[in-house]
Tab-separated table of C-alpha atoms and ligand atoms in Angstrom:
chain	number	residue	atom	x	y	z
V	1	MET	CA	94.464	79.380	81.838
V	2	THR	CA	96.025	77.167	84.512
V	3	GLU	CA	97.469	77.839	87.928
V	4	GLN	CA	100.952	77.165	86.532
V	5	ASP	CA	100.484	79.902	83.932
V	6	LEU	CA	99.374	82.647	86.303
V	7	GLY	CA	100.417	81.497	89.775
V	8	PHE	CA	97.028	81.091	91.508
V	9	VAL	CA	94.129	78.694	91.168
V	10	HIS	CA	91.420	81.090	89.992
V	11	ARG	CA	88.175	81.677	88.121
V	12	TRP	CA	87.822	84.109	85.231
V	13	VAL	CA	84.440	85.278	83.990
V	14	PRO	CA	84.514	87.620	80.968
V	15	GLY	CA	82.660	90.921	81.300
V	16	HIS	CA	79.576	92.019	79.415
V	17	GLY	CA	78.967	95.717	78.997
V	18	SER	CA	81.269	97.106	81.691
V	19	PRO	CA	84.902	98.169	81.202
V	20	LEU	CA	85.720	97.112	84.774
V	21	THR	CA	87.329	93.934	86.041
V	22	ALA	CA	86.420	92.975	89.602
V	23	LEU	CA	89.207	91.256	91.505
V	24	VAL	CA	87.143	89.126	93.871
V	25	LEU	CA	88.913	88.122	97.092
V	26	HIS	CA	87.293	85.615	99.430
V	27	GLY	CA	87.395	85.406	103.218
V	28	THR	CA	89.009	82.719	105.381
V	29	GLY	CA	87.636	79.332	104.388
V	30	GLY	CA	86.341	80.530	101.030
V	31	ASP	CA	87.567	79.703	97.580
V	32	GLU	CA	87.701	81.100	94.060
V	33	SER	CA	84.028	80.362	93.389
V	34	ASP	CA	82.067	81.399	96.454
V	35	LEU	CA	82.185	85.188	96.040
V	36	LEU	CA	81.633	85.342	92.280
V	37	PRO	CA	77.955	86.239	92.934
V	38	LEU	CA	79.109	89.049	95.258
V	39	GLY	CA	81.454	90.420	92.582
V	40	ALA	CA	78.668	90.278	89.994
V	41	ALA	CA	76.256	92.037	92.367
V	42	VAL	CA	78.699	94.831	93.244
V	43	ALA	CA	79.995	95.352	89.706
V	44	PRO	CA	77.278	94.200	87.265
V	45	GLY	CA	78.666	93.403	83.831
V	46	ALA	CA	82.290	93.580	84.961
V	47	ALA	CA	84.700	90.758	84.232
V	48	LEU	CA	85.439	88.707	87.355
V	49	LEU	CA	88.874	87.492	88.360
V	50	SER	CA	88.826	85.422	91.523
V	51	PRO	CA	91.936	83.702	92.909
V	52	ARG	CA	92.063	81.177	95.748
V	53	GLY	CA	94.288	82.136	98.675
V	54	LYS	CA	97.373	79.905	98.932
V	55	VAL	CA	97.723	79.767	102.705
V	56	ARG	CA	95.951	76.979	104.617
V	57	GLU	CA	94.837	77.477	108.205
V	58	ASN	CA	93.568	74.123	109.463
V	59	GLY	CA	92.655	73.434	105.855
V	60	ALA	CA	90.895	76.760	105.342
V	61	PRO	CA	92.215	78.847	102.421
V	62	ARG	CA	93.466	82.340	103.263
V	63	PHE	CA	95.513	84.955	101.435
V	64	PHE	CA	98.190	85.302	104.131
V	65	LYS	CA	99.194	83.855	107.482
V	66	ARG	CA	98.053	85.209	110.808
V	67	VAL	CA	99.501	84.710	114.254
V	68	ALA	CA	96.130	85.114	116.005
V	69	LEU	CA	92.736	86.580	115.193
V	70	GLY	CA	93.502	90.011	113.743
V	71	VAL	CA	97.278	89.663	114.309
V	72	PHE	CA	98.982	89.249	110.978
V	73	ASP	CA	102.313	87.695	109.984
V	74	GLN	CA	103.677	90.837	108.372
V	75	ALA	CA	106.495	89.177	106.429
V	76	ASP	CA	104.054	86.715	104.925
V	77	LEU	CA	101.484	89.449	104.231
V	78	SER	CA	104.101	91.489	102.373
V	79	ALA	CA	105.286	88.570	100.232
V	80	ARG	CA	101.753	87.302	99.521
V	81	THR	CA	100.596	90.789	98.583
V	82	ASP	CA	103.387	91.128	96.019
V	83	GLU	CA	102.566	87.669	94.683
V	84	LEU	CA	98.899	88.603	94.279
V	85	VAL	CA	99.767	91.828	92.439
V	86	THR	CA	102.043	89.861	90.080
V	87	PHE	CA	99.132	87.489	89.439
V	88	VAL	CA	96.847	90.419	88.607
V	89	HIS	CA	99.362	91.807	86.098
V	90	ARG	CA	99.818	88.396	84.497
V	91	ALA	CA	96.073	87.871	84.312
V	92	ALA	CA	95.577	91.261	82.626
V	93	ALA	CA	98.052	90.245	79.923
V	94	ALA	CA	96.624	86.734	79.579
V	95	TYR	CA	92.934	87.661	79.480
V	96	GLY	CA	93.373	91.058	77.829
V	97	PHE	CA	91.612	93.229	80.402
V	98	ASP	CA	92.512	96.850	81.144
V	99	PRO	CA	94.819	96.911	84.213
V	100	THR	CA	93.818	100.527	84.922
V	101	LYS	CA	90.160	99.544	85.426
V	102	ILE	CA	90.341	97.034	88.248
V	103	VAL	CA	88.015	97.250	91.221
V	104	ALA	CA	88.996	95.119	94.192
V	105	VAL	CA	85.996	93.484	95.886
V	106	GLY	CA	87.221	91.816	99.054
V	107	TYR	CA	85.526	90.301	102.073
V	108	SER	CA	87.260	89.923	105.443
V	109	ASN	CA	90.648	88.270	104.799
V	110	GLY	CA	90.215	89.149	101.110
V	111	ALA	CA	89.513	92.791	102.000
V	112	ASN	CA	92.628	92.810	104.151
V	113	ILE	CA	94.939	91.685	101.360
V	114	ALA	CA	93.189	94.133	99.025
V	115	SER	CA	94.011	97.051	101.313
V	116	SER	CA	97.545	95.731	101.770
V	117	ALA	CA	97.894	95.707	97.958
V	118	LEU	CA	96.571	99.205	97.436
V	119	LEU	CA	98.780	100.622	100.205
V	120	ARG	CA	101.889	98.831	98.887
V	121	HIS	CA	101.177	99.256	95.192
V	122	PRO	CA	99.229	102.507	94.693
V	123	GLY	CA	97.534	102.419	91.304
V	124	VAL	CA	97.086	98.638	91.214
V	125	PHE	CA	93.335	99.155	91.664
V	126	ALA	CA	91.196	101.974	90.282
V	127	ARG	CA	88.806	101.542	93.191
V	128	ALA	CA	88.174	99.197	96.067
V	129	VAL	CA	85.154	97.820	97.876
V	130	LEU	CA	86.167	96.442	101.262
V	131	PHE	CA	83.639	94.424	103.252
V	132	ARG	CA	84.575	93.944	106.947
V	133	PRO	CA	88.212	95.013	106.519
V	134	MET	CA	90.865	95.513	109.198
V	135	VAL	CA	94.090	97.534	109.204
V	136	PRO	CA	96.585	95.287	107.365
V	137	PHE	CA	99.554	97.406	108.507
V	138	VAL	CA	100.253	101.090	109.041
V	139	PRO	CA	102.424	102.341	106.165
V	140	ASP	CA	105.298	104.686	106.940
V	141	PRO	CA	105.683	106.793	104.916
V	142	SER	CA	102.104	107.036	103.811
V	143	PRO	CA	101.638	106.200	100.110
V	144	ALA	CA	99.989	108.610	97.639
V	145	LEU	CA	96.552	107.291	96.717
V	146	ASN	CA	95.596	110.479	94.869
V	147	GLY	CA	91.871	110.449	95.532
V	148	MET	CA	91.368	106.735	94.854
V	149	PRO	CA	87.754	105.863	95.732
V	150	VAL	CA	87.423	103.279	98.517
V	151	TYR	CA	84.164	101.956	99.958
V	152	ILE	CA	84.245	100.350	103.388
V	153	SER	CA	81.281	98.391	104.669
V	154	ALA	CA	81.521	97.586	108.372
V	155	GLY	CA	79.286	95.763	110.831
V	156	ARG	CA	78.279	97.591	114.011
V	157	VAL	CA	78.286	94.344	115.995
V	158	ASP	CA	81.071	92.536	114.178
V	159	PRO	CA	82.708	90.136	116.676
V	160	ILE	CA	85.892	89.964	114.563
V	161	VAL	CA	86.531	93.567	113.507
V	162	ARG	CA	86.399	96.159	116.278
V	163	ARG	CA	84.997	99.579	115.532
V	164	ASP	CA	88.258	101.340	116.390
V	165	ASN	CA	90.122	99.091	113.951
V	166	THR	CA	87.781	100.149	111.125
V	167	GLU	CA	88.187	103.778	112.146
V	168	GLU	CA	91.967	103.384	112.110
V	169	LEU	CA	91.799	101.943	108.583
V	170	VAL	CA	89.720	104.945	107.489
V	171	ARG	CA	92.393	107.201	109.002
V	172	VAL	CA	95.235	105.322	107.259
V	173	LEU	CA	93.493	105.472	103.875
V	174	THR	CA	92.394	109.083	104.234
V	175	THR	CA	95.892	110.146	105.289
V	176	ALA	CA	97.157	108.474	102.113
V	177	GLY	CA	94.753	110.606	100.089
V	178	ALA	CA	92.074	108.032	99.314
V	179	SER	CA	88.483	109.180	98.984
V	180	VAL	CA	86.830	106.946	101.570
V	181	THR	CA	83.117	106.236	101.971
V	182	VAL	CA	82.097	104.241	105.047
V	183	ARG	CA	78.833	102.417	105.647
V	184	TRP	CA	78.018	101.107	109.102
V	185	GLU	CA	75.594	98.219	108.817
V	186	GLU	CA	73.422	96.815	111.635
V	187	ALA	CA	75.168	93.473	111.245
V	188	GLY	CA	77.966	91.251	112.473
V	189	HIS	CA	80.660	89.763	110.250
V	190	ALA	CA	78.155	88.370	107.723
V	191	LEU	CA	77.031	90.594	104.879
V	192	THR	CA	73.524	91.890	104.272
V	193	SER	CA	71.886	92.359	100.886
V	194	GLY	CA	71.402	96.063	101.665
V	195	GLU	CA	75.093	96.783	102.014
V	196	VAL	CA	75.897	94.830	98.844
V	197	GLN	CA	73.380	97.001	96.994
V	198	GLY	CA	74.887	100.081	98.678
V	199	ALA	CA	78.338	99.169	97.368
V	200	SER	CA	76.941	98.586	93.888
V	201	ASP	CA	75.171	101.982	93.900
V	202	TRP	CA	78.357	103.684	95.080
V	203	LEU	CA	80.427	102.039	92.357
V	204	SER	CA	78.032	102.801	89.520
V	205	ASP	CA	77.588	106.418	90.639
V	206	LEU	CA	81.338	107.041	90.443
V	207	ASP	CA	81.018	106.993	86.666
V	208	ARG	CA	77.432	108.220	86.443
V	209	PRO	CA	76.650	110.762	89.159
V	210	PRO	CA	72.958	110.673	90.085
V	211	LYS	CA	70.813	113.783	89.708
V	212	ARG	CA	69.820	113.492	93.353
V	213	PRO	CA	72.602	112.345	95.694
V	214	ARG	CA	72.051	108.861	97.120
V	215	ARG	CA	72.900	107.840	100.656
V	216	TYR	CA	75.548	105.146	100.748
V	217	THR	CA	76.338	105.544	104.375
V	218	THR	CA	74.538	105.168	107.633
V	219	PRO	CA	75.063	107.703	110.426
Q	301	MLT	C1	92.006	88.107	108.836
Q	301	MLT	O1	92.644	87.233	109.379
Q	301	MLT	O2	92.248	88.557	107.709
Q	301	MLT	C2	90.872	88.646	109.620
Q	301	MLT	O3	90.977	88.238	110.936
Q	301	MLT	C3	89.569	88.261	109.069
Q	301	MLT	C4	89.411	86.786	108.973
Q	301	MLT	O4	89.821	86.230	107.987
Q	301	MLT	O5	88.842	86.170	109.871
């Protein structure tokens, strides 16, 4: 399938043994290939759909424009979010995956467009795993997320995402009715293997509750 067919340069990896499709969304400077291993680690066996962001910031791919670090061009974010959701719908038809079983797996800029998509288009994802996300915008009125499971993995010493910004995102999502799990990792903006495993455990336990509850979060 080409970019012209679906609208984004992307990678598609068929699933094996999982009904889920992971929409893998890279950070600033990434591309459609670099987070495929992350998607496979978080959602083993799931199909992987990974687009490349269309915006270029000094040559670095992103999913939407920003005015400064953490200050987003809201008009561009809105339009790019809609474009990404259209891509996801087209890809579901083209590759034949179930559009009700999509888990967004986003890192940084990719996590930010994922949360923009789920706030603007409730139901587009069945669940979301957001690594180092920020508040994309504050929706008014709040959408109805009807218990949608969201996992946020944040770094305690992240130089890009401030703690209060993460807490505000938790508030926005919880107010919208999402079921939010937050893990605070002893880390900066880069991910650790422990939090990737934590996200994978959380995701698999949604469909297969463990006999003894696991800890996904850190105090
Ligand atoms: C963003 O612009 O989405 C955030 O600042 C994270 C980043 O990409 O650096």
